[in-house]
Structure formats: structure tokens, C-alpha cells
Coordinates of C-alpha atoms in Angstrom, one line a residue:
X1 CA 87.0 174.5 4.5
X2 CA 85.7 175.6 7.8
X3 CA 87.7 173.9 10.6
X4 CA 85.3 174.7 13.5
X5 CA 81.6 174.9 14.1
X6 CA 81.6 178.6 15.0
X7 CA 83.2 179.5 11.6
X8 CA 80.4 177.4 9.9
X9 CA 77.7 179.2 11.9
X10 CA 79.3 182.7 11.3
X11 CA 79.3 181.8 7.5
X12 CA 75.6 180.9 7.5
X13 CA 74.2 183.9 9.4
X14 CA 76.5 186.1 7.2
X15 CA 74.4 185.2 4.5
X16 CA 71.6 187.2 6.0
X17 CA 73.0 190.2 4.0
X18 CA 71.4 188.6 1.1
X19 CA 68.0 188.9 2.7
X20 CA 64.8 187.2 1.4
X21 CA 65.0 186.2 -2.4
X22 CA 61.6 184.1 -3.3
X23 CA 62.2 181.8 -6.0
X24 CA 63.0 178.2 -6.4
X25 CA 65.5 178.2 -9.2
X26 CA 68.5 178.5 -6.9
X27 CA 67.4 175.8 -4.9
X28 CA 66.8 173.6 -7.9
X29 CA 70.5 174.5 -9.1
X30 CA 71.7 173.2 -5.9
X31 CA 69.7 170.0 -5.7
X32 CA 70.7 169.2 -9.3
X33 CA 74.4 169.6 -8.0
X34 CA 73.7 167.3 -5.1
X35 CA 72.0 164.6 -7.1
X36 CA 68.5 165.6 -5.8
X37 CA 68.3 164.5 -2.4
X38 CA 64.9 165.9 -1.8
X39 CA 63.7 163.2 -4.2
X40 CA 64.9 160.3 -1.7
X41 CA 63.0 161.6 1.2
X42 CA 59.5 160.7 2.3
X43 CA 58.2 164.1 3.5
X44 CA 55.1 165.9 5.1
X45 CA 55.0 169.6 4.1
X46 CA 53.7 172.0 6.8
X47 CA 52.6 175.8 5.9
X48 CA 50.6 178.6 7.6
X49 CA 50.8 181.7 9.4
X50 CA 50.9 180.5 12.8
X51 CA 50.9 177.1 14.2
X52 CA 53.3 175.3 11.9
X53 CA 56.2 174.7 14.5
X54 CA 53.3 173.1 17.0
X55 CA 51.8 171.2 14.4
X56 CA 55.3 169.7 13.2
X57 CA 55.8 168.8 17.0
X58 CA 52.5 167.1 17.4
X59 CA 53.1 164.9 14.2
X60 CA 56.5 164.2 14.9
X61 CA 55.7 163.1 18.6
X62 CA 52.8 160.9 17.2
X63 CA 55.1 159.2 14.6
X64 CA 57.6 158.8 17.3
X65 CA 55.3 157.2 19.6
X66 CA 54.3 154.8 16.6
X67 CA 58.0 153.8 16.7
X68 CA 59.4 155.7 13.7
X69 CA 62.7 158.0 13.3
X70 CA 61.5 161.4 12.3
X71 CA 63.3 164.2 10.9
X72 CA 62.0 167.7 11.2
X73 CA 63.1 171.0 9.6
X74 CA 61.8 174.1 11.3
X75 CA 62.3 177.8 11.8
X76 CA 63.5 180.0 13.5
X77 CA 65.3 178.1 16.3
X78 CA 64.5 179.0 20.2
X79 CA 67.4 177.4 22.3
X80 CA 70.2 176.6 19.7
X81 CA 70.6 176.9 16.0
X82 CA 71.1 173.3 15.5
X83 CA 67.6 172.5 16.4
X84 CA 66.5 173.6 13.1
X85 CA 67.5 170.3 11.6
X86 CA 66.4 167.5 14.2
X87 CA 65.9 163.8 14.6
X88 CA 63.2 162.8 16.9
X89 CA 63.3 166.2 18.6
X90 CA 67.3 166.0 18.9
X91 CA 69.1 168.8 17.1
X92 CA 72.1 167.7 14.7
X93 CA 75.4 167.7 16.4
X94 CA 78.0 170.5 16.0
X95 CA 80.1 168.1 13.8
X96 CA 77.3 167.1 11.7
X97 CA 76.4 171.0 11.2
X98 CA 80.2 171.6 10.3
X99 CA 80.0 168.7 7.9
X100 CA 77.1 169.9 6.1
X101 CA 78.5 173.5 5.8
X102 CA 81.7 172.2 4.3
X103 CA 79.4 170.2 1.7
X104 CA 77.1 173.4 0.8
X105 CA 80.0 176.3 0.9
X106 CA 81.6 175.3 -2.3
X107 CA 78.2 175.1 -4.1
X108 CA 77.2 178.6 -2.8
X109 CA 80.4 180.0 -3.8
X110 CA 79.9 178.4 -7.4
X111 CA 76.4 179.7 -7.5
X112 CA 77.3 183.4 -6.4
X113 CA 79.2 183.5 -9.8
X114 CA 76.2 182.7 -11.9
X115 CA 73.4 184.7 -12.9
X116 CA 71.2 183.3 -10.2
X117 CA 73.2 185.0 -7.6
X118 CA 74.4 183.1 -4.3
X119 CA 71.9 181.5 -1.9
X120 CA 70.3 183.1 1.1
X121 CA 70.8 181.9 4.6
X122 CA 67.4 180.0 4.4
X123 CA 68.4 178.4 1.1
X124 CA 71.6 177.1 2.5
X125 CA 70.0 175.6 5.8
X126 CA 67.1 173.9 3.4
X127 CA 70.0 172.5 1.4
X128 CA 71.7 171.3 4.4
X129 CA 68.4 169.7 5.6
X130 CA 67.8 167.9 2.2
X131 CA 71.3 166.6 2.0
X132 CA 71.5 165.4 5.7
X133 CA 68.2 163.4 5.6
X134 CA 69.0 161.7 2.3
X135 CA 72.6 160.9 2.7
X136 CA 73.8 161.4 6.4
X137 CA 71.1 160.3 8.6
X138 CA 68.3 158.4 6.7
X139 CA 64.9 158.5 8.7
X140 CA 61.5 157.2 7.9
X141 CA 59.7 160.5 7.3
X142 CA 60.9 164.4 7.4
X143 CA 58.4 167.1 8.3
X144 CA 59.4 170.0 6.5
X145 CA 58.1 173.6 7.8
X146 CA 57.7 176.3 5.2
X147 CA 60.0 179.2 6.0
X148 CA 57.9 182.0 4.3
X149 CA 54.7 182.0 2.1
X150 CA 55.0 178.6 0.5
X151 CA 54.8 179.0 -3.6
X152 CA 58.2 180.3 -3.9
X153 CA 59.8 179.1 -0.1
X154 CA 62.9 177.0 -0.7
X155 CA 61.2 173.9 0.8
X156 CA 58.7 173.9 -1.9
X157 CA 60.7 171.6 -4.2
X158 CA 59.7 168.5 -2.4
X159 CA 57.1 166.2 -3.4
X160 CA 55.3 165.3 -0.1
X161 CA 53.0 162.5 0.9
X162 CA 50.6 165.2 2.2
X163 CA 50.5 168.9 2.8
X164 CA 49.0 170.9 5.7
X165 CA 48.0 174.6 6.2
X166 CA 47.5 175.5 9.5
X167 CA 45.9 179.0 9.1
X168 CA 46.1 182.3 7.4
X169 CA 46.9 185.3 8.8
X170 CA 48.1 189.0 7.7
X171 CA 51.7 188.5 8.3
X172 CA 54.7 189.4 5.8
X173 CA 52.2 191.7 4.0
X174 CA 55.2 193.5 2.3
X175 CA 56.0 190.0 0.5
X176 CA 52.8 187.8 0.3
X177 CA 50.2 190.5 -0.2
X178 CA 47.9 192.8 1.7
X179 CA 44.9 190.6 1.8
X180 CA 43.8 187.1 3.3
X181 CA 43.0 185.9 -0.1
X182 CA 46.6 187.1 -1.6
X183 CA 48.4 185.3 1.4
X184 CA 46.2 182.2 1.0
X185 CA 47.3 182.0 -2.7
X186 CA 51.0 182.1 -1.6
X187 CA 50.3 179.5 1.1
X188 CA 48.4 177.1 -1.3
X189 CA 51.2 176.9 -3.5
X190 CA 52.6 174.0 -1.6
X191 CA 49.4 172.0 -2.7
X192 CA 50.9 169.3 -5.0
X193 CA 48.8 167.3 -7.7
X194 CA 46.6 164.6 -6.4
X195 CA 48.4 165.0 -2.9
X196 CA 46.1 165.5 0.2
X197 CA 46.0 168.9 1.9
X198 CA 44.8 169.1 5.5
X199 CA 43.8 172.4 6.7
X200 CA 42.5 174.4 9.7
X201 CA 42.0 177.8 7.8
X202 CA 38.8 179.4 8.8
X203 CA 38.7 182.7 7.0
X204 CA 36.2 182.5 4.3
X205 CA 38.0 184.1 1.5
X206 CA 41.3 182.5 2.4
X207 CA 39.7 179.0 2.4
X208 CA 37.9 179.5 -0.7
X209 CA 41.4 180.2 -2.4
X210 CA 42.7 176.9 -1.0
X211 CA 39.8 175.0 -2.1
X212 CA 40.2 176.4 -5.6
X213 CA 43.9 175.3 -5.7
X214 CA 43.2 171.9 -4.5
X215 CA 40.4 171.5 -7.0
X216 CA 42.8 172.9 -9.7
X217 CA 45.6 170.2 -8.4
X218 CA 43.0 167.4 -8.1
X219 CA 44.1 167.3 -4.3
X220 CA 41.6 165.6 -1.8
X221 CA 41.1 168.4 0.9
X222 CA 40.4 168.0 4.6
X223 CA 38.9 171.0 6.3
X224 CA 38.3 171.9 9.9
X225 CA 34.6 172.0 10.9
X226 CA 33.9 170.0 7.7
X227 CA 35.7 166.7 7.2
X228 CA 36.9 166.9 10.8
X229 CA 35.7 168.7 13.8
X230 CA 36.7 169.3 17.4
X231 CA 34.3 169.1 20.4
X232 CA 34.4 168.9 24.2
X233 CA 37.5 171.1 24.7
X234 CA 38.4 172.1 28.2
X235 CA 41.4 174.0 29.2
X236 CA 43.5 172.1 32.1
X237 CA 45.9 173.9 34.6
X238 CA 48.8 173.2 32.1
X239 CA 47.3 171.9 28.9
X240 CA 44.0 170.9 26.9
X241 CA 41.6 168.3 26.5
X242 CA 39.3 167.7 23.7
X243 CA 37.6 165.2 21.2
X244 CA 38.4 164.7 17.7
X245 CA 35.8 163.7 15.1
X246 CA 35.7 162.6 11.7
X247 CA 32.6 160.8 9.9
X248 CA 34.4 157.4 10.6
X249 CA 35.6 157.8 14.2
X250 CA 35.9 160.0 17.2
X251 CA 38.7 160.1 19.9
X252 CA 37.5 161.3 23.1
X253 CA 39.5 163.0 26.0
X254 CA 42.7 163.6 24.1
X255 CA 45.1 165.4 26.3
X256 CA 47.8 168.1 25.4
X257 CA 50.4 169.3 27.6
X258 CA 50.7 172.5 25.4
X259 CA 48.6 175.2 26.5
X260 CA 45.9 177.2 24.2
X261 CA 42.7 176.4 22.5
X262 CA 44.3 176.9 19.2
X263 CA 46.5 173.9 20.0
X264 CA 43.6 171.6 19.7
X265 CA 43.4 172.7 16.0
X266 CA 47.1 172.2 15.3
X267 CA 46.9 168.6 17.1
X268 CA 43.8 167.7 15.0
X269 CA 45.4 168.4 11.7
X270 CA 48.4 166.4 12.9
X271 CA 46.1 163.4 13.9
X272 CA 44.5 163.6 10.6
X273 CA 48.0 163.6 8.6
X274 CA 49.0 160.6 10.8
X275 CA 45.8 158.8 10.1
X276 CA 46.1 159.4 6.4
X277 CA 49.8 157.9 6.5
X278 CA 48.2 154.9 8.3
X279 CA 45.5 154.5 5.8
X280 CA 47.8 154.4 2.8
X281 CA 49.8 151.5 4.5
X282 CA 53.3 153.5 4.5
X283 CA 53.0 153.7 8.4
X284 CA 51.1 152.1 11.2
X285 CA 49.7 154.6 13.7
X286 CA 47.6 153.4 16.5
X287 CA 44.9 155.3 18.6
X288 CA 47.5 154.7 21.5
X289 CA 50.3 156.1 19.6
X290 CA 48.2 159.2 18.8
X291 CA 47.4 159.7 22.5
X292 CA 50.8 159.2 24.0
X293 CA 52.4 161.6 21.1
X294 CA 49.9 164.3 21.6
X295 CA 50.5 164.1 25.6
X296 CA 54.3 164.1 25.1
X297 CA 54.7 166.9 22.4
X298 CA 56.6 170.0 23.6
X299 CA 57.4 173.0 21.5
X300 CA 59.6 175.8 23.3
X301 CA 58.5 179.4 23.4
X302 CA 54.7 178.5 22.8
X303 CA 53.2 179.6 26.2
X304 CA 55.9 178.2 28.0
X305 CA 55.8 178.3 31.7
X306 CA 59.5 179.0 32.8
X307 CA 58.7 179.2 36.5
X308 CA 55.6 178.8 38.6
X309 CA 56.7 180.7 41.5
X310 CA 57.4 183.6 40.5
X311 CA 55.0 182.9 37.5
X312 CA 57.1 183.7 34.4
X313 CA 55.7 182.8 30.9
X314 CA 57.4 183.2 27.4
X315 CA 55.3 183.1 24.2
X316 CA 56.6 183.6 20.7
X317 CA 53.5 185.8 19.5
X318 CA 55.1 187.4 16.7
X319 CA 52.1 188.6 14.7
X320 CA 48.4 189.8 15.2
X321 CA 47.0 186.1 15.2
X322 CA 49.7 184.9 17.9
X323 CA 48.8 187.9 20.1
X324 CA 45.1 187.3 19.7
X325 CA 45.8 183.8 21.0
X326 CA 48.1 184.9 23.7
X327 CA 45.7 187.7 25.3
X328 CA 42.8 185.1 25.0
X329 CA 44.6 182.6 27.1
X330 CA 45.7 185.1 29.5
X331 CA 42.3 186.5 29.9
X332 CA 40.7 183.0 30.7
X333 CA 43.6 181.7 32.9
X334 CA 45.0 184.5 34.6
X335 CA 42.3 187.3 35.1
X336 CA 42.9 187.5 38.5
X337 CA 46.6 188.1 38.2
X338 CA 48.5 191.5 37.8
X339 CA 50.0 191.1 34.2
X340 CA 53.3 192.7 33.4
X341 CA 54.1 192.0 29.7
X342 CA 57.5 192.7 28.2
X343 CA 57.4 192.9 24.3
X344 CA 59.7 193.0 21.3
X345 CA 58.8 192.9 17.7
X346 CA 60.3 193.4 14.1
X347 CA 59.3 196.5 12.1
X348 CA 57.5 194.7 9.5
X349 CA 54.7 193.5 11.6
X350 CA 51.2 195.0 12.2
X351 CA 52.4 196.8 15.4
X352 CA 49.6 199.1 15.9
X353 CA 47.0 196.1 16.1
X354 CA 49.4 193.8 18.2
X355 CA 50.2 196.6 20.8
X356 CA 46.5 197.5 21.0
X357 CA 45.4 193.9 21.9
X358 CA 48.4 193.9 24.5
X359 CA 47.3 197.3 26.1
X360 CA 44.0 195.7 27.0
X361 CA 45.1 193.0 28.9
X362 CA 48.4 194.3 30.5
X363 CA 48.4 195.9 33.8
X364 CA 51.9 196.9 33.0
X365 CA 53.7 196.9 29.5
X366 CA 57.4 197.4 28.8
X367 CA 58.9 197.8 25.5
X368 CA 62.4 196.6 24.5
X369 CA 64.9 196.5 21.3
X370 CA 67.2 193.8 20.6
X371 CA 70.1 193.2 18.2
X372 CA 68.6 192.0 15.1
X373 CA 68.4 194.0 11.4
X374 CA 64.5 194.4 11.3
X375 CA 64.0 195.0 15.1
X376 CA 61.7 197.9 16.1
X377 CA 63.0 200.5 18.6
X378 CA 61.6 200.3 21.9
X379 CA 60.6 204.1 21.5
X380 CA 58.9 203.4 18.5
X381 CA 56.6 200.8 20.3
X382 CA 56.1 202.8 23.1
X383 CA 54.7 205.6 21.0
X384 CA 52.1 203.3 19.5
X385 CA 50.9 202.2 22.9
X386 CA 47.9 203.7 24.6
X387 CA 48.5 202.1 27.9
X388 CA 48.5 204.4 31.0
X389 CA 51.5 202.3 32.7
X390 CA 54.3 201.7 29.9
X391 CA 57.8 202.2 29.3
X392 CA 60.6 202.0 26.8
X393 CA 63.6 200.0 28.4
X394 CA 67.1 200.2 26.7
X395 CA 68.7 197.1 28.2
X396 CA 66.3 194.3 28.4
X397 CA 68.9 191.7 29.9
X398 CA 69.2 193.4 33.2
X399 CA 65.7 194.7 33.3
X400 CA 64.0 191.0 32.9
X401 CA 66.0 189.9 35.9
X402 CA 65.1 193.0 37.9
X403 CA 61.5 192.5 37.0
X404 CA 61.5 188.9 37.9
X405 CA 63.0 189.7 41.4
X406 CA 60.1 192.1 42.0
X407 CA 57.4 189.8 41.2
X408 CA 54.7 189.2 43.9
X409 CA 52.4 186.3 44.5
X410 CA 49.7 188.2 42.7
X411 CA 52.0 189.0 39.6
X412 CA 53.0 187.5 36.5
X413 CA 55.7 188.4 33.9
X414 CA 55.0 187.5 30.2
X415 CA 57.9 188.0 27.7
X416 CA 56.3 188.0 24.2
X417 CA 57.0 189.0 20.5
X418 CA 59.4 188.4 17.9
X419 CA 60.7 184.6 17.8
X420 CA 64.0 186.0 17.3
X421 CA 63.9 187.9 20.6
X422 CA 62.3 184.9 22.4
X423 CA 65.4 182.9 21.6
X424 CA 67.6 185.3 23.2
X425 CA 65.4 185.8 26.2
X426 CA 64.5 182.3 27.1
X427 CA 68.1 181.1 27.8
X428 CA 69.0 184.6 29.6
X429 CA 65.8 184.0 31.9
X430 CA 66.5 180.1 32.4
X431 CA 70.0 180.6 33.4
X432 CA 68.9 183.4 36.2
X433 CA 66.2 181.1 37.4
X434 CA 68.6 178.1 37.9
X435 CA 70.8 180.1 40.0

């Protein structure tokens, strides 16, 4: 038995040693021992390469605005570990997480002795979420974000009301495959029989794979630029405005406080899912709830402005697609600024493509490493860069604060890369800015 929150957290994180073990048998074993809590939950399943967290947030905010209590399961965390399991955006308490760890620990120890081997960190946390929402804090609906891939992800034991695939990019290629089509096949594994699938996937080959899987499963499919479209998009100083269109209706001048054209796509899928829940009569979601929910939605670490003066932005652009979205927004919003980028990444990413895009937009680029098993070394990143104004930094904590001090009115600092790095950098920067 754990007696403190920190003991429980150390045990959970300690399971990182087991790495990633795709497959559902360990989860099914634990769920059977727990009397199948996943079957007692109304759920929406959200997969994709980028945009999962934002889409979860938009949908959660819409349903919350409609008066419902909404659970979410997301990863990784930005500000505190507990936020991975939240209700209406509020993380579970330390006491609840301790209770959950003590519930799952004996099962993990027992499973360790079987031929299946012990559960990974992500499997432990997923099991905690299922148990929590089924037995401790019952909610109206839970939105589950896929951790990795989809087909063999530990969340994929649920039978959701609907599934969402945000987009497809070349990420985690060492596990999911080297082509858009191979990765799409893994993502499409969350499509369930006769269960609607909403998607913003635009790559033709990837979309074809999803369409084929939807047909195989007799799942109605709703696709961006086919069953639903976006028009009239404009970027605001701190957000976006757009019109959402289907064959049945259009919702004009919808406002987001999250920055980036790509967020209009994430918001549109959330709208469609909310309207579907309304259509089947399980939830009542009005146009007003949609408008208010979209405007109130906030997801930390996604083109988040930490300070206006000096201008400091943090963005968890952890793969090529994320970097593309980031550099696009910087080019259209801040082309009059001197852009200084601080970048950290994991070794299993397409670093050459990511750094090449950053080189083109940055007036100065600094590479850092951080304490994480798969973190790339600063010198490794530096050697890839072709920038004429680049450096590798050993101690990012003190370096960031010094750079913020030196920012002029014409400058901006953009801290980006791995979400694991962002989760360390954001509180460090925020603490300094408050003083």
C-alpha cells in the first residue's frame, strides 16, 4: 500500500522502464479483474497524429456548456500529472490518485507473474481512468484520447458512441509504420462496428484506408471537405473565427480563443460529434452551447501566449505536422518580429525535417536537451541545423530566463518541441514571469 501521493507517482513513473508494449491482452486481463468498468461508461474515442488534445478540449467544453459533467483522459500532461484524468477540466485530486494507485498496484503485481508480463505506465494510468469514471466519480460522458496509434492502444477496449480521427502524420514511424497508409491503418483501428467516425484526415492515401475500414465496419463516416466544411476563416489577434457548414445547416462566425488555422478543423470535428450526440437523443446540445463552449475552450501548451510584454509563446510542436502549423502561424502573425526559437525534441522524431522548417522562420535558434530517456542531445540537434545563428545550450533553465530578460519590443521567444519538455519549461517560465 502506498501511503503518500509521491510514493504512488514514483511507482507509476517507474513503470516507464517497461517501455511501450502494444497490445490489448494486459488491459483486458485487468478489466476482467475489475469487473469491466470500461463497459459502464458512455465514451467518445479520439485518435490522430496531432490535434487530439485540442479536439478533446473543444468537445468537452461544448458538452460542459450544455450542462453536462464530462470526464477526460489525455496524455501527456503539461502542468501536473493529475490532469491526465480530469472532470470538467479539473484534475483528480492527489488523494484520489493515491486511492487509484492502491487499487491497481495489486493487479499489476499479480499480472507481473503471468505470461503477459506487467502493465506499462500508460496501461496503469488507463486502467485507473476506467475504474475512476465507472466507480468513483461517475460522469455523463468520458472523452478518451488515444495514447499511441489506435489499433493496439490500451484505450481501444472501449465501445464508444462515436470515434474521431483528427489527422494523420508521419510520427512514431518506428512503431506505427513508415507511410501515411500504414499509420492510417493503425489509427483506423479505433473504428467500431456501426459506430460513426468523424475525421479531418486530408492525405488521400490515409483517408482511403480510413474509408475502407469504415466500410468494413459498416461505420458511417463524416469527412472534412465532404460531409462538413469550413469557410470564412479569419485569424484574430488571439484566436480564430470561421463558419461551419454541413448539408443541413451552417453556423456562422464561430469564435475560438485557441490560436491556429488548424484549430478550426479540430473545433469542427468536435461540433460534429456534439451534434451527433444531440441527434441520437442522448444529450441536448444547442447552438448556444456550441458557441460558448468553443470560445471558452483552452488547452495549455498549444500556441499559448505566456507573456505579451515581453512576448513569450510556448507550443508543443513535437512532430513535423506540429512544426508546420507553428511556423505557418508565426509567418502570418509575427513576420515583423525577431523570432528566437528554443527547441528540444525526442530522438525518434523526424528531426531533419522539423529543424529545417524552424531554420527558415527563426532569426535565432537554440537547441537544448532535458532529462528524459529518449531526449535528443543539444549537440545532435545543432549538427542538423543549417541556421547561420544557432547554438547548443547545456542548462536550459537558466538560459531561458536570461533570454527572456534580454527580449526587446521587436523580439519574441518561442519555446517549442517535445510535450515532455514543454511540461517542464512552462511552469519554470511562468514562475519567473510572476516574480
